Amino acid sequence: MKRSALFFLLNILFAYTLWGQYVQNIRGTVRDKSSGIPLEYAAITVLGTDPVSGTTTDSLGRFVIRDVPVGRYDLQIRFMGYEPVVMKEVLLSAAKEAYLDIRMTENVNLLGEIMVRPKINKAQPLNAMALGSARMFSVEETGRYAGGFDDPARLASAFAGVAGSVGNNGIVIRGNAPHFLQWRLEDIEIPNPNHFAEVTTFGGGGLTAFSSQMMGNSDFFTGAFPAEYGNALSGVFDMKLRNGNNQKREHTFQLGAVGIDFASEGPFRKAGNSSYLFNYRYSTMALLSSILPENAGGVRYQDLSFKLNFPTVHAGVFSLWGIGLIDRSGQKAKTDSLQWTYEADRQDQDIKQSMGAVGAHHRINISNDAFLKTSLAVTVSRLDFYTDRLDDALRFAPHSVIRNTNRHFIFSSVLTKKFNAVHTHKTGVRITGLHYDLLLKNASNRQGFETIADESGFSALFSAHSGSSFNLSDVWTLNLGLHAQLFDLNRRYAVEPRAGIRWRFRPHHSAGLSYGLHSRLEMLHCYFTKSAAGTLINKNLDFTRAHHLVATYDRSFSGDYHLRIEPYVQYLFRLPVAADRSFALLNLQRDWFITDKLENTGDGLNYGIEGTFEKYMSQGYYYLFTASLFDSRYRAGDGIRRNTRYNRGYVFNLLGGKEWMFGRRRQNIFQANVRLSYQGGERYTPVDWAASQQAEDVVYLEASAFSEQYRPAFVCHFTIACKINGKNRAHEFALKVINATMTKEYSGHKYNLKTRQADVDGEYIMIPNVSYKVEF
């Protein structure tokens, strides 16, 4: 029976490879990059087709190129008075139309169709006011790059300046803590979108709730970001949801070892311009329990995301979007005391988490060169983490409680005006209402409960920004801006100048310099630590702040190769630290129970150099090499300068892949992708062995904080996929493996109750996913 089923499947695949030529449409819009105004009569050409396929845009900037054979293409876009653009690596399948949102930059000096070298879209961020430390990434890369696992956070760890982790998905940028990163979706700051967020590390989690079925091209910033970005210290993930297809309905279903995934999009009605797009995902690790750490097999999570788009003739464009996740995890205590090796063996843990964000946008052109975008949004994040402990008589007693709920209510409005080809200006305001409900209790020295924080209330964060971009000539670009924010809880404020300049001193060369002063609130629970008398001892904490200075050199080679080198320096100041100790919040990993009184007297220094050399997909293959050398240190309340926890020192990544087109019409694709990563280990504090034996718990030598380093990590990820295009549908069979080398990851120490020693806490985590996907 099994042989018959296999024979039947192979016959289907063989038939798909032999018969028919499968074609699909390429649709999209072409707009001015600064003002968003549609460009009429822009010429779009599909490179490499014979005869040449192409078209021009209509009065609304829209275009359709019909019946293009499935495959991978580059598109060139030209328009009089604008710099030509090449859209790289557009993948066309039989089941789904390709939709492109193309932005073009007006040239200051071009008055007619003068031949100039086109810009490569992958070499430039979407945000026109970013001149350095920014990269655009596509949803197709998220699925193709090994180690991406269809997750943009894991994809980002391959970029220069970023150190990642297999187990906690925390994004460490230039030696900064993961919780210094800001996540944005549709121009709204959202809570950490990782499943199992803030459990293994603040700012990290498992996988994000972002689905590759939903995402559009997005930007990732690693420093000195433009004026519109506030409340971020290390970087910004500026994610965009794409619009659904408003011409026909398309669906995707995926079944894999880690769960199921279903997406659908299409018009609300025929001949209408409105569209819907949604994705639902349910996952369980039960099938992989034999190769995952203990208790991981019971992990379950699900997420849902959607976007509804409603363009009108005169009233602008309305859209409604949302994302949400629900997680459940935990562990059971071992009821046989003879099996107690570590403290965790006698603990019951029950963890329930949820995160959500819903927003409404309205964008309207108020003139031919200006538009206003207004947003309303609500976000929520909730963590209920209960731990009970078995005593020696095998009776459960409460050990710790973490109950944290944050609801944010956000209003944002931004006006963008293009005065002329030289000057574009953007001004905006943002009001964020902060509702918090927090309860933290912990068993101090295993004796009863101590209430660390018990607070509920409402505060607000007010911010405003203004920035201008000046294209002074074909070779000089200048950006200037200012951002300001005020925290209503303690009336602390920050005023932050931003500036950047770029010089294209040769046709394929450019150099730039970017500066920014940036600040970020601490996690809200840090403000609500109570003293024994019940007073809030950390309520008046200031913003943590940092000066960023980045130099950028870009070099393009023959259209397919790109080199970028960026030296940088970051000076962090007003770091919250404990007086006369080595403790600082920037090293905080997952400790909710802060009992110290903190003061903003610490500082830090991060500096380094990064390099990226990339070959875009052409001739069936691509590769990307990134190298980062850096140093990250801080000074706490005792006045001693030390390594930060995240001072790995170096990170190297090499990833690449090859595609083979096969079939009678070369309509099918076989892909093989691999990523190799080598990075220094995290820093850790040595153990005080004598004190640990006396306390029967791990006690660290605080005076030597982060003086030791775990061994370097070499990690290999790989992806193998085969896509079979049929009539109006496509099938994909894939194997994606994270950490194929089974490299051990370390996360501190744990006290061994049997040997009376502190053991290094580490796990070998490999995540394989065999999947089948159908698009129809």
Coordinates of C-alpha atoms in Angstrom, one line a residue, residues 240-513:
K240 CA 5.3 46.1 7.1
L241 CA 2.3 43.9 6.2
R242 CA 1.6 43.6 2.5
N243 CA -1.9 44.1 1.0
G244 CA -3.9 41.2 -0.2
N245 CA -4.5 40.5 -3.9
N246 CA -7.5 42.7 -4.9
Q247 CA -8.0 40.9 -8.2
K248 CA -8.3 37.2 -7.4
R249 CA -8.4 34.9 -4.4
E250 CA -5.2 32.9 -3.5
H251 CA -4.6 30.5 -0.6
T252 CA -1.7 28.7 1.0
F253 CA -1.7 25.6 3.3
Q254 CA 1.4 24.2 5.0
L255 CA 1.8 21.1 7.1
G256 CA 5.0 20.4 8.9
A257 CA 6.6 18.7 11.9
V258 CA 6.1 21.8 14.0
G259 CA 2.4 22.4 13.1
I260 CA 0.1 23.8 10.4
D261 CA -0.2 27.1 8.7
F262 CA -3.1 28.5 6.5
A263 CA -3.2 31.8 4.7
S264 CA -5.8 33.4 2.3
E265 CA -6.1 36.6 0.4
G266 CA -8.3 38.2 -2.2
P267 CA -10.9 40.8 -3.0
F268 CA -14.0 41.3 -1.0
R269 CA -15.9 41.5 -4.3
K270 CA -15.2 41.2 -7.9
A271 CA -14.1 44.4 -9.7
G272 CA -13.5 46.0 -6.4
N273 CA -10.2 47.5 -5.1
S274 CA -10.5 46.4 -1.5
S275 CA -8.7 43.3 -0.3
Y276 CA -8.2 41.0 2.7
L277 CA -5.2 39.0 3.9
F278 CA -5.0 36.7 6.9
N279 CA -2.8 33.9 8.3
Y280 CA -3.4 31.4 11.1
R281 CA -0.7 29.1 12.6
Y282 CA -0.9 26.4 15.2
S283 CA 2.2 24.6 16.4
T284 CA 3.2 22.0 18.9
M285 CA 6.6 20.5 19.5
A286 CA 5.2 17.0 20.5
L287 CA 6.5 15.4 17.3
L288 CA 10.0 16.6 18.1
S289 CA 10.0 15.9 21.8
S290 CA 12.6 13.1 21.5
I291 CA 15.3 15.6 20.3
L292 CA 14.3 18.7 22.3
P293 CA 15.2 19.6 25.9
E294 CA 13.1 18.0 28.6
N295 CA 9.5 19.4 28.9
A296 CA 9.8 21.1 25.5
G297 CA 7.5 18.6 23.9
G298 CA 4.5 20.0 25.7
V299 CA 5.0 23.5 24.3
R300 CA 2.1 24.8 22.3
Y301 CA 1.6 28.1 20.5
Q302 CA -0.7 29.7 17.9
D303 CA -0.9 33.1 16.2
L304 CA -3.2 35.0 13.9
S305 CA -2.5 38.0 11.7
F306 CA -4.6 40.0 9.2
K307 CA -4.8 43.1 7.1
L308 CA -7.9 44.6 5.4
N309 CA -7.3 47.4 2.8
F310 CA -10.0 49.8 1.6
P311 CA -8.8 52.4 -1.0
T312 CA -11.3 55.1 -1.9
V313 CA -11.6 57.5 -4.8
H314 CA -11.4 60.8 -2.9
A315 CA -11.2 59.9 0.9
G316 CA -7.8 58.2 0.8
V317 CA -6.9 54.7 1.9
F318 CA -8.2 53.0 5.0
S319 CA -6.7 49.9 6.4
L320 CA -7.3 47.7 9.5
W321 CA -4.6 45.3 10.7
G322 CA -3.8 43.0 13.6
I323 CA -1.5 40.4 15.0
G324 CA -1.9 38.1 18.1
L325 CA -0.4 35.1 19.8
I326 CA -1.3 32.7 22.5
D327 CA 1.3 30.4 24.2
R328 CA 1.2 27.7 26.8
S329 CA 4.2 26.0 28.4
G330 CA 5.6 24.8 31.7
Q331 CA 6.9 21.8 33.5
K332 CA 6.0 19.2 36.1
A333 CA 7.9 18.6 39.3
K334 CA 9.5 15.1 39.9
T335 CA 7.6 13.6 42.9
D336 CA 10.4 11.2 43.7
S337 CA 13.0 13.2 45.7
L338 CA 15.7 10.8 44.7
Q339 CA 15.4 12.2 41.2
W340 CA 16.1 15.8 42.3
T341 CA 19.4 16.8 40.8
Y342 CA 18.6 20.5 40.4
E343 CA 16.3 22.9 42.1
A344 CA 14.1 23.0 38.9
D345 CA 13.4 19.3 39.4
R346 CA 11.2 20.0 42.4
Q347 CA 9.3 22.8 40.7
D348 CA 5.9 23.0 39.0
Q349 CA 5.7 25.8 36.4
D350 CA 2.6 27.0 34.6
I351 CA 3.2 29.7 31.9
K352 CA 0.4 31.4 30.0
Q353 CA 1.2 34.2 27.6
S354 CA -0.6 36.3 25.0
M355 CA 0.3 39.3 22.9
G356 CA -1.9 41.3 20.5
A357 CA -2.0 44.5 18.5
V358 CA -4.8 45.9 16.4
G359 CA -4.6 49.1 14.4
A360 CA -6.4 51.3 11.9
H361 CA -4.6 53.5 9.4
H362 CA -5.9 56.3 7.2
R363 CA -3.7 57.8 4.5
I364 CA -4.8 60.7 2.3
N365 CA -3.0 62.9 -0.2
I366 CA -3.7 66.4 0.8
S367 CA -2.0 67.8 -2.3
N368 CA 0.0 66.6 -5.3
D369 CA 3.2 66.6 -3.1
A370 CA 2.0 65.9 0.5
F371 CA 0.1 63.2 2.4
L372 CA -1.1 62.7 5.9
K373 CA -1.0 59.3 7.7
T374 CA -3.0 58.9 10.9
S375 CA -3.1 55.8 13.0
L376 CA -5.0 54.5 16.1
A377 CA -3.9 51.3 17.7
V378 CA -4.2 49.1 20.8
T379 CA -1.6 46.7 22.0
V380 CA -1.6 44.2 24.8
S381 CA 1.0 41.8 26.3
R382 CA 0.3 39.4 29.2
L383 CA 2.5 36.9 31.1
D384 CA 1.2 34.7 33.9
F385 CA 4.1 32.7 35.3
Y386 CA 3.4 30.6 38.4
T387 CA 6.0 28.4 40.1
D388 CA 5.2 26.0 43.0
R389 CA 7.9 24.1 44.8
L390 CA 7.9 20.7 46.5
D391 CA 9.3 20.8 50.1
D392 CA 11.1 17.8 51.7
A393 CA 7.7 16.4 52.8
L394 CA 6.6 16.5 49.1
R395 CA 4.1 19.2 49.7
F396 CA 3.7 22.0 47.2
A397 CA 4.1 25.6 48.3
P398 CA 4.1 28.8 46.2
H399 CA 7.6 29.8 45.1
S400 CA 7.1 32.7 42.7
V401 CA 4.4 34.7 40.9
I402 CA 4.9 36.8 37.8
R403 CA 1.7 38.4 36.6
N404 CA 2.3 41.2 34.2
T405 CA -0.2 42.9 31.8
N406 CA 0.5 45.9 29.7
R407 CA -2.1 47.7 27.5
H408 CA -1.0 50.5 25.3
F409 CA -3.4 52.9 23.5
I410 CA -1.6 54.7 20.6
F411 CA -2.4 57.8 18.5
S412 CA 0.0 58.7 15.7
S413 CA -0.2 61.3 12.9
V414 CA 2.6 62.1 10.4
L415 CA 2.6 64.7 7.6
T416 CA 5.0 64.2 4.7
K417 CA 5.6 67.0 2.2
K418 CA 7.9 67.0 -0.8
F419 CA 8.6 70.7 -1.5
N420 CA 10.7 69.9 -4.6
A421 CA 13.2 67.5 -5.9
V422 CA 15.7 68.8 -3.3
H423 CA 13.7 69.0 -0.1
T424 CA 11.4 66.5 1.6
H425 CA 10.1 67.1 5.1
K426 CA 8.4 64.8 7.6
T427 CA 6.7 65.9 10.9
G428 CA 4.7 63.8 13.3
V429 CA 3.4 63.3 16.8
R430 CA 2.7 60.2 18.9
I431 CA 0.7 59.7 22.1
T432 CA 1.0 56.4 23.9
G433 CA -1.3 55.6 26.9
L434 CA 0.4 53.1 29.2
H435 CA -1.9 50.9 31.3
Y436 CA -0.1 48.5 33.6
D437 CA -1.1 45.8 36.0
L438 CA 1.9 44.1 37.8
L439 CA 2.3 41.6 40.6
L440 CA 5.7 40.1 41.4
K441 CA 6.2 37.8 44.3
N442 CA 9.2 35.6 45.1
A443 CA 10.3 33.2 47.9
S444 CA 13.3 35.0 49.5
N445 CA 15.8 32.4 50.7
R446 CA 13.1 29.8 50.4
Q447 CA 11.2 31.3 53.3
G448 CA 7.7 32.6 52.4
F449 CA 6.7 35.2 49.9
E450 CA 8.2 38.6 49.4
T451 CA 6.2 41.1 47.3
I452 CA 8.7 42.8 45.0
A453 CA 6.1 44.8 43.0
D454 CA 2.3 45.2 43.2
E455 CA 1.2 48.1 41.1
S456 CA -1.7 49.0 38.7
G457 CA -2.2 52.3 37.0
F458 CA -2.0 54.5 33.9
S459 CA 0.7 56.7 32.5
A460 CA 1.7 58.1 29.1
L461 CA 4.6 58.6 26.7
F462 CA 4.4 61.7 24.5
S463 CA 6.7 62.1 21.5
A464 CA 7.2 64.3 18.4
H465 CA 9.6 64.4 15.6
S466 CA 10.6 66.5 12.6
G467 CA 13.1 65.8 9.9
S468 CA 14.1 66.9 6.4
S469 CA 16.0 65.2 3.6
F470 CA 18.0 67.4 1.2
N471 CA 19.2 66.0 -2.1
L472 CA 21.7 68.8 -2.6
S473 CA 22.9 67.3 -5.9
D474 CA 23.4 64.0 -7.6
V475 CA 26.3 63.3 -5.3
W476 CA 25.4 64.9 -2.0
T477 CA 22.4 64.1 0.4
L478 CA 21.9 65.6 3.8
N479 CA 19.4 64.6 6.4
L480 CA 18.6 66.6 9.6
G481 CA 16.1 65.9 12.3
L482 CA 15.0 66.1 15.9
H483 CA 13.0 63.8 18.1
A484 CA 11.7 64.5 21.6
Q485 CA 9.8 62.4 24.2
L486 CA 8.3 62.8 27.6
F487 CA 7.5 60.1 30.2
D488 CA 4.5 61.2 32.2
L489 CA 5.1 58.8 35.1
N490 CA 8.1 60.8 36.4
R491 CA 8.2 63.8 34.0
R492 CA 11.5 62.7 32.5
Y493 CA 12.1 63.9 29.0
A494 CA 14.7 63.6 26.2
V495 CA 15.5 65.8 23.2
E496 CA 17.5 64.0 20.5
P497 CA 19.2 65.5 17.4
R498 CA 19.7 63.3 14.3
A499 CA 21.9 64.0 11.3
G500 CA 23.3 62.1 8.3
I501 CA 25.2 62.9 5.1
R502 CA 26.1 60.9 2.0
W503 CA 28.6 61.6 -0.7
R504 CA 28.6 59.6 -4.0
F505 CA 32.1 60.4 -5.0
R506 CA 32.1 57.9 -7.9
P507 CA 29.4 56.1 -9.9
H508 CA 29.7 52.9 -7.8
H509 CA 31.0 54.4 -4.6
S510 CA 29.5 56.3 -1.7
A511 CA 30.6 57.3 1.7
G512 CA 28.4 58.6 4.6
L513 CA 28.4 59.7 8.2

